[in-house]
Short mmCIF file of C-alpha atoms and ligand atoms in Angstrom, two decimals:
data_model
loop_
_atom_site.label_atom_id
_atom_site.label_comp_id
_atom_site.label_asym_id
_atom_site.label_seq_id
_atom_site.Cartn_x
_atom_site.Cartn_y
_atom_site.Cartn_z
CA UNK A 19 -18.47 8.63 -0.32
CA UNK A 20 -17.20 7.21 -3.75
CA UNK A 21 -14.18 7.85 -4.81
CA UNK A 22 -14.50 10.94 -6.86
CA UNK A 23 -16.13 12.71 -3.99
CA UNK A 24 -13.19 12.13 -1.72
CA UNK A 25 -10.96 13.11 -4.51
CA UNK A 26 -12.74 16.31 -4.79
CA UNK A 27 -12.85 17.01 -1.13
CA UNK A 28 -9.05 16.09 -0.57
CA UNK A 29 -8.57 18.58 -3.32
CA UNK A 30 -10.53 21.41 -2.07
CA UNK A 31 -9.12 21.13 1.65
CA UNK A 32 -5.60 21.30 0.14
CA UNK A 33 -4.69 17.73 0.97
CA UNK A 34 -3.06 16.30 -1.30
CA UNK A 35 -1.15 13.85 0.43
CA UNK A 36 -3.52 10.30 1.37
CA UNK A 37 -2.78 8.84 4.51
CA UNK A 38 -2.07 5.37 4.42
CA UNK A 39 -5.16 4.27 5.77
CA UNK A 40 -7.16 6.67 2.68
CA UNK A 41 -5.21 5.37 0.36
CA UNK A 42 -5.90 1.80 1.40
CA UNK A 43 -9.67 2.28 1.56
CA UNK A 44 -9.59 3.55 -2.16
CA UNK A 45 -7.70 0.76 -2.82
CA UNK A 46 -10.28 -1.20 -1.58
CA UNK A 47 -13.07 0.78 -3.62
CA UNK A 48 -11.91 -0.65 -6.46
CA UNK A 49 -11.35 -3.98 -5.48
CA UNK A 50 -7.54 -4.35 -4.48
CA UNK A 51 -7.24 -6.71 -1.45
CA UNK A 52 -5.88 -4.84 1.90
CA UNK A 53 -6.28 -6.33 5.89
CA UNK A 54 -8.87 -5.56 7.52
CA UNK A 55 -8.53 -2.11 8.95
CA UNK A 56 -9.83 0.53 11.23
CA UNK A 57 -8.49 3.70 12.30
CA UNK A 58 -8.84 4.79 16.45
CA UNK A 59 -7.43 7.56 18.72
CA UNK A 60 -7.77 6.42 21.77
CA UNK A 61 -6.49 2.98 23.54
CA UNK A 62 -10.12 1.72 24.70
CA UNK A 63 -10.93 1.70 21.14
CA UNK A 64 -7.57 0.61 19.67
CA UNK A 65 -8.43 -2.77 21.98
CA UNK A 66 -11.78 -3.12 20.29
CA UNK A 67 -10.75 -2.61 16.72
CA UNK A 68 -7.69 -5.14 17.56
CA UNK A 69 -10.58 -7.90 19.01
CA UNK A 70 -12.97 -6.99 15.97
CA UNK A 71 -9.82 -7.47 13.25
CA UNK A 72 -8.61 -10.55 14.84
CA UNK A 73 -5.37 -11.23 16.35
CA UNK A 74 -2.38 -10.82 15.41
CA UNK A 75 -2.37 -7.31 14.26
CA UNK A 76 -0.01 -4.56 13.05
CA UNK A 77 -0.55 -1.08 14.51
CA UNK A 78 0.83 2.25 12.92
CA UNK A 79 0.98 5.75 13.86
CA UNK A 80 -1.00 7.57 11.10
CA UNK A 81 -0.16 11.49 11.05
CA UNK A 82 0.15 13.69 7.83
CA UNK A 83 4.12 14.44 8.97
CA UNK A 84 5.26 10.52 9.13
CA UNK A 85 6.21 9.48 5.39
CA UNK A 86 8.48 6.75 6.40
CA UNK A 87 6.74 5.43 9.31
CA UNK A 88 9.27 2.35 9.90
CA UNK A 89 11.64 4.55 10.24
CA UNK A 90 10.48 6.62 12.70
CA UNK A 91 9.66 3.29 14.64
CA UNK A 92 5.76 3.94 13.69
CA UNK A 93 5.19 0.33 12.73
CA UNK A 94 4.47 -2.26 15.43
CA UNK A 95 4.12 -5.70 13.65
CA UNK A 96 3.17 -9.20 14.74
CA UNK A 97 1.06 -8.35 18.21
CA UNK A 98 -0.27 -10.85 19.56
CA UNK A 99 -2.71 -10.03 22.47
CA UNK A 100 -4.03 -7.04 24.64
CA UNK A 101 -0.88 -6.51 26.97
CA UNK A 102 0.86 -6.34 23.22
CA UNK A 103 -1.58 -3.83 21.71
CA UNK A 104 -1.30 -2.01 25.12
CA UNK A 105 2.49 -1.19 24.99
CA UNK A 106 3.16 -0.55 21.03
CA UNK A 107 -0.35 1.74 21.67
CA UNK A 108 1.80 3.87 24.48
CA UNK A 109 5.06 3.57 22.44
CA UNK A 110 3.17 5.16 19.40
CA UNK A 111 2.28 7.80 20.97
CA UNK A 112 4.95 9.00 22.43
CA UNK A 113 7.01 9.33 18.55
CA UNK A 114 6.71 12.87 18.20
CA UNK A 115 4.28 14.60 15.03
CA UNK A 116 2.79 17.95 14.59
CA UNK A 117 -0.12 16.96 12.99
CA UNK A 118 -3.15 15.30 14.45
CA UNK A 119 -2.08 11.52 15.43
CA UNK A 120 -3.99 8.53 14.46
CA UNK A 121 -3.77 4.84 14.78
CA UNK A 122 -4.25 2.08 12.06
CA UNK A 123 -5.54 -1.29 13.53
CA UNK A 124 -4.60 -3.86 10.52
CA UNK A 125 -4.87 -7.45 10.26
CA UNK A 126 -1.04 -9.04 9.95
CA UNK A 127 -1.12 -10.37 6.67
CA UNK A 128 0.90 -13.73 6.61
CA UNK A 129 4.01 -14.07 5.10
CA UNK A 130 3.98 -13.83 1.02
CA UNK A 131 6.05 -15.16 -1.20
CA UNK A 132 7.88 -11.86 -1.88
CA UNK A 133 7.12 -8.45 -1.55
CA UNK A 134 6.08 -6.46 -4.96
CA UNK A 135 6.25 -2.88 -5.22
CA UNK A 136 3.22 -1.17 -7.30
CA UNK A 137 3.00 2.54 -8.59
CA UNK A 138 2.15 5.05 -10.76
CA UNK A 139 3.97 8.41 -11.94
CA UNK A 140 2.75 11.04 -13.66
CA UNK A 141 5.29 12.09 -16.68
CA UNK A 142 5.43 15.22 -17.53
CA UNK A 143 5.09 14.56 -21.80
CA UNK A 144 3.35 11.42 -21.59
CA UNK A 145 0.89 11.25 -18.69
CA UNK A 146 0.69 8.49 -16.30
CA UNK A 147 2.76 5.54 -16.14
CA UNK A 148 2.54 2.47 -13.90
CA UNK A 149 5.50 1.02 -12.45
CA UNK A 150 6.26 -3.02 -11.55
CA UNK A 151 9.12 -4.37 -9.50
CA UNK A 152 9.90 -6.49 -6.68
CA UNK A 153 10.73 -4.92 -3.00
CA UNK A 154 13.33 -4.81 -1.29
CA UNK A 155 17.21 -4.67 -2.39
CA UNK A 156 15.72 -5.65 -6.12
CA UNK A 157 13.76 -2.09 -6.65
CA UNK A 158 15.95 -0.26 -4.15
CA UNK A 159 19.80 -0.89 -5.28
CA UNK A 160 19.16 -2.39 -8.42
CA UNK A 161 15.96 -0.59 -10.01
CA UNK A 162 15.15 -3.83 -11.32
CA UNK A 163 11.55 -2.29 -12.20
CA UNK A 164 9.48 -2.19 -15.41
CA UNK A 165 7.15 0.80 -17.01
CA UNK A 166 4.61 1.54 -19.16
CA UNK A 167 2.50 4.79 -20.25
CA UNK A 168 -1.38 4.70 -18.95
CA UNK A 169 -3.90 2.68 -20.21
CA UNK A 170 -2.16 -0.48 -20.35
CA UNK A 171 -3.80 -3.63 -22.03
CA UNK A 172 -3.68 -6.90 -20.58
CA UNK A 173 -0.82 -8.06 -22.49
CA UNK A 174 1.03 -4.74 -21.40
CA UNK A 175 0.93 -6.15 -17.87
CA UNK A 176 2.24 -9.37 -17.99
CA UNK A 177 5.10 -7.82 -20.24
CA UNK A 178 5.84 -5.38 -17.07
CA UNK A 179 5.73 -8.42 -14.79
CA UNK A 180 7.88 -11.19 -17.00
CA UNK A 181 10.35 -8.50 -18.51
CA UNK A 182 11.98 -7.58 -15.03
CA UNK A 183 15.45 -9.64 -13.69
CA UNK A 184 13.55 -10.95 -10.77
CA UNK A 185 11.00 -12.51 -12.29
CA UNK A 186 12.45 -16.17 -11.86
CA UNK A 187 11.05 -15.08 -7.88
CA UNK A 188 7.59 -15.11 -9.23
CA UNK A 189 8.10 -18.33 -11.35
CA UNK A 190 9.09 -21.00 -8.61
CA UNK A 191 12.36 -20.21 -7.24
CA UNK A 192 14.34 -22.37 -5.58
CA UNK A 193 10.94 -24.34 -5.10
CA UNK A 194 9.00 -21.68 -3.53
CA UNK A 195 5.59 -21.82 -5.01
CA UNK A 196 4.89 -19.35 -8.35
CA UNK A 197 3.39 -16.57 -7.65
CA UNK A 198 -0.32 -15.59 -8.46
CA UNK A 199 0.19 -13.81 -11.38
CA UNK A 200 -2.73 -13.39 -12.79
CA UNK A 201 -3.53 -11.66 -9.54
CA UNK A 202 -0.86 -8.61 -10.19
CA UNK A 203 -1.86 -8.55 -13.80
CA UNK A 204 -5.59 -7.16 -12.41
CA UNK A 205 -4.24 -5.28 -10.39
CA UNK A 206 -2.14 -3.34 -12.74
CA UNK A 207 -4.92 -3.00 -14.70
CA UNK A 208 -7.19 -1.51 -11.93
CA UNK A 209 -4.69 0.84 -11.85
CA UNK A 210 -4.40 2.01 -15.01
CA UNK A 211 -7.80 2.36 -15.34
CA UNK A 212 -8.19 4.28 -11.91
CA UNK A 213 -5.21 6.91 -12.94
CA UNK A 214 -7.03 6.69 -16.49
CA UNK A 215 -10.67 7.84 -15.05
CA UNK A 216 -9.10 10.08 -12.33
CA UNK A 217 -6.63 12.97 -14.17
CA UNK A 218 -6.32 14.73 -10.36
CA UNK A 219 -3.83 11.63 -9.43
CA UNK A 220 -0.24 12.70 -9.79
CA UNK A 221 1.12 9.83 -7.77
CA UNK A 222 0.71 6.08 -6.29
CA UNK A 223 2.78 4.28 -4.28
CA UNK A 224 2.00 0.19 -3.43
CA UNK A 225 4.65 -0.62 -1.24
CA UNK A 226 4.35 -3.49 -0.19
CA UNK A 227 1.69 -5.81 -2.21
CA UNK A 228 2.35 -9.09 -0.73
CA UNK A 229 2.30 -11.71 -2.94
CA UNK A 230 1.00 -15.43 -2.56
CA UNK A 231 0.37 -18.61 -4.81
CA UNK A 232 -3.13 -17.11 -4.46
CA UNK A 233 -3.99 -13.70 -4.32
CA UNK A 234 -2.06 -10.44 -2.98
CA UNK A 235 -2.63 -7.94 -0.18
CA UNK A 236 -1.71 -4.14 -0.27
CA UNK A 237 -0.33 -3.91 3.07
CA UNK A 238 0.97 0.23 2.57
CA UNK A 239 -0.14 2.89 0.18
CA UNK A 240 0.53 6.28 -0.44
CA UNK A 241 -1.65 8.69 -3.00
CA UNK A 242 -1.07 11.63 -4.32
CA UNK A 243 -3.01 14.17 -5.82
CA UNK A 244 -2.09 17.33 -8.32
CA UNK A 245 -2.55 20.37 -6.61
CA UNK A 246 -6.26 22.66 -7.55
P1 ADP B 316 6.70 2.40 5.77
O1 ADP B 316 5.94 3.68 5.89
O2 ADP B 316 7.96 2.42 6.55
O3 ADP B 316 6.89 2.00 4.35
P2 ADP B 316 4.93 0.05 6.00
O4 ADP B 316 3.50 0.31 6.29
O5 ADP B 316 5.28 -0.31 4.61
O6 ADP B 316 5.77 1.31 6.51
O7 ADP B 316 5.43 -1.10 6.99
C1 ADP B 316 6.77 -1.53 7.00
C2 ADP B 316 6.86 -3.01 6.71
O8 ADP B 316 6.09 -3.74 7.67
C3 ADP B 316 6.27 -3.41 5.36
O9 ADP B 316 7.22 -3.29 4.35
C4 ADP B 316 5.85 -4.85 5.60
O10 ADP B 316 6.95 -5.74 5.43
C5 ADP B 316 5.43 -4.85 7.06
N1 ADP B 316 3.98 -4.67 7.21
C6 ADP B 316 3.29 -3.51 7.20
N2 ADP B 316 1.97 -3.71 7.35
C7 ADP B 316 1.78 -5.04 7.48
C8 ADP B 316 0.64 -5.89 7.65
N3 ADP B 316 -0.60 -5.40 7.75
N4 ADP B 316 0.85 -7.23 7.71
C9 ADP B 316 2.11 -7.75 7.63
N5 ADP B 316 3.21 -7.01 7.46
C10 ADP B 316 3.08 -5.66 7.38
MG1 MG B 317 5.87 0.88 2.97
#
C-alpha cells in the first residue's frame, strides 16, 4: 500500500491515531531512516524477528491505549540475547491495555550524538507548521524549539536548526563530533513536503531522531490524522 491508501483506510476505519510502528513505516516510505523493524504477537515469532533484526534489540508493547509507552514500562532497551528477549517478551505482556496488544522488534540504534525532536502542528489560521528542537530537558523545560509555516525552503530549515539555544550541541560541543546537519535539513524538508501533499495530517511527532556525525534514525513516531 502507498501511503495515500493507508491514509485513506486509517481514515475510513476511524483511526486516526498511527501506532508507532505505522508511523515509522511511513516514515520509511519516504525515505527517513528508522531500525529495522517487525511487528509479532506471539513469543516464537518475537525470537525470530529478534534473530532476523540482529542483536541487540529494543522491544515495545504496541497497543492503541499506550501513548507514553516508557512510562508505562512498555520499552525494553538494550537486549542482548534469547533468555533477554524471553523475559522483557513476558514482562510486556503482562502491562495491562484494552486494545489488541502488539510487539515491535527494533534494531537498538547506537548511541547518537543527541537526541532531536521533529514535528509538525497543524495551526488553526495558518496550516501546518514543522517544529525543530533538541530532546530532552532542552524542548521539555526550556522550549528551546524553532517553527515555521508549511512548505519550508531549504534555507527555512537550516534557519530552524541554527536559530535554536542548543545549537552549539550540533556544532562540536565540548569536542563531540558536529552533527550531520545536512541530514536534519532533508528531513525537515521531507516533511514539509509530506504534510504539504497530505492535507488529512493534523499531527507528527519525531521523538526521538537520533542524531550522528553521519546520518539520523527515527527511533519513535506518532501520526495523526484529522478526523473524516
Ligand atoms: P515513549 O513512548 O515513552 O516516547 P520511545 O519509543 O520514545 O517511547 O522510547 C523511549 C526511549 O528509549 C527513547 O527516547 C530512546 O532514548 C530509547 N529508544 C527507543 N527506541 C530505541 C531504539 N530502537 N534504539 C535505541 N534507543 C531507543
Ligand atoms: Mg518517544
Amino acid at each position: 500500500m502507498n501511503i495515500t491508501e493507508v491514509i485513506k483506510d486509517k481514515i475510513k476505519a476511524n483511526q486516526t491515531v498511527l501506532t508507532e510502528f505505522e508511523s515509522k513505516n511511513l516514515l520509511q516510505e519516504i525515505g527517513i531512516e528508522i531500525p529495522a523493524q517487525a511487528l509479532t504477537s506471539t513469543k516464537e515469532e518475537t525470537l525470530s524477528a529478534a534473530e532476523k533484526v540482529g542483536y541487540p534489540i529494543v522491544l515495545k508493547l504496541i497497543a492503541e491505549d499506550i501513548v507514553h509507552k516508557s512510562d508505562t514500562g512498555a520499552v525494553k532497551l538494550n537486549l542482548k540475547n534469547k533468555k533477554e528477549v524471553e523475559q522483557a517478551y513476558e514482562d510486556l505482556m503482562k502491562i495491562p491495555s484494552q486494545t489488541e496488544k502488539n510487539i515491535s522488534v527494533q534494531k537498538m540504534a547506537v548511541e547518537p550524538i543527541t537526541e532531536l525532536i521533529i514535528g509538525m502542528t497543524t495551526d488553526p489560521q495558518f496550516g501546518p507548521a514543522l517544529m525543530f528542537g533538541i530532546g530532552g530537558i532542552l524542548v521539555e523545560l526550556l522550549e528551546d524549539v524553532s517553527f515555521r509555516i508549511a512548505p519550508i525552503t531549504e534555507y527555512d530549515a537550516k534557519e530552524m536548526i541554527h536559530e535554536i539555544k542548543g545549537f552549539p550541541i550540533l556544532d562540536g560541543y565540548r569536542g563531540k563530533p558536529k552533527a550531520d546537519i545536512n541530514a536534519i535539513v532533508e528531513v525537515l524538508l521531507k516533511i514539509s513536503d509530506l504534510v504539504i501533499k497530505h492535507e488529512e495530517i493534523k499531527e507528527m511527532d519525531l521523538n526521538p531522531v537520533f542524531i550522528y556525525e553521519k546520518g539520523l534514525v527515527c527511533v519513535d513516531a506518532r501520526i495523526i490524522l484529522k478526523k473524516e
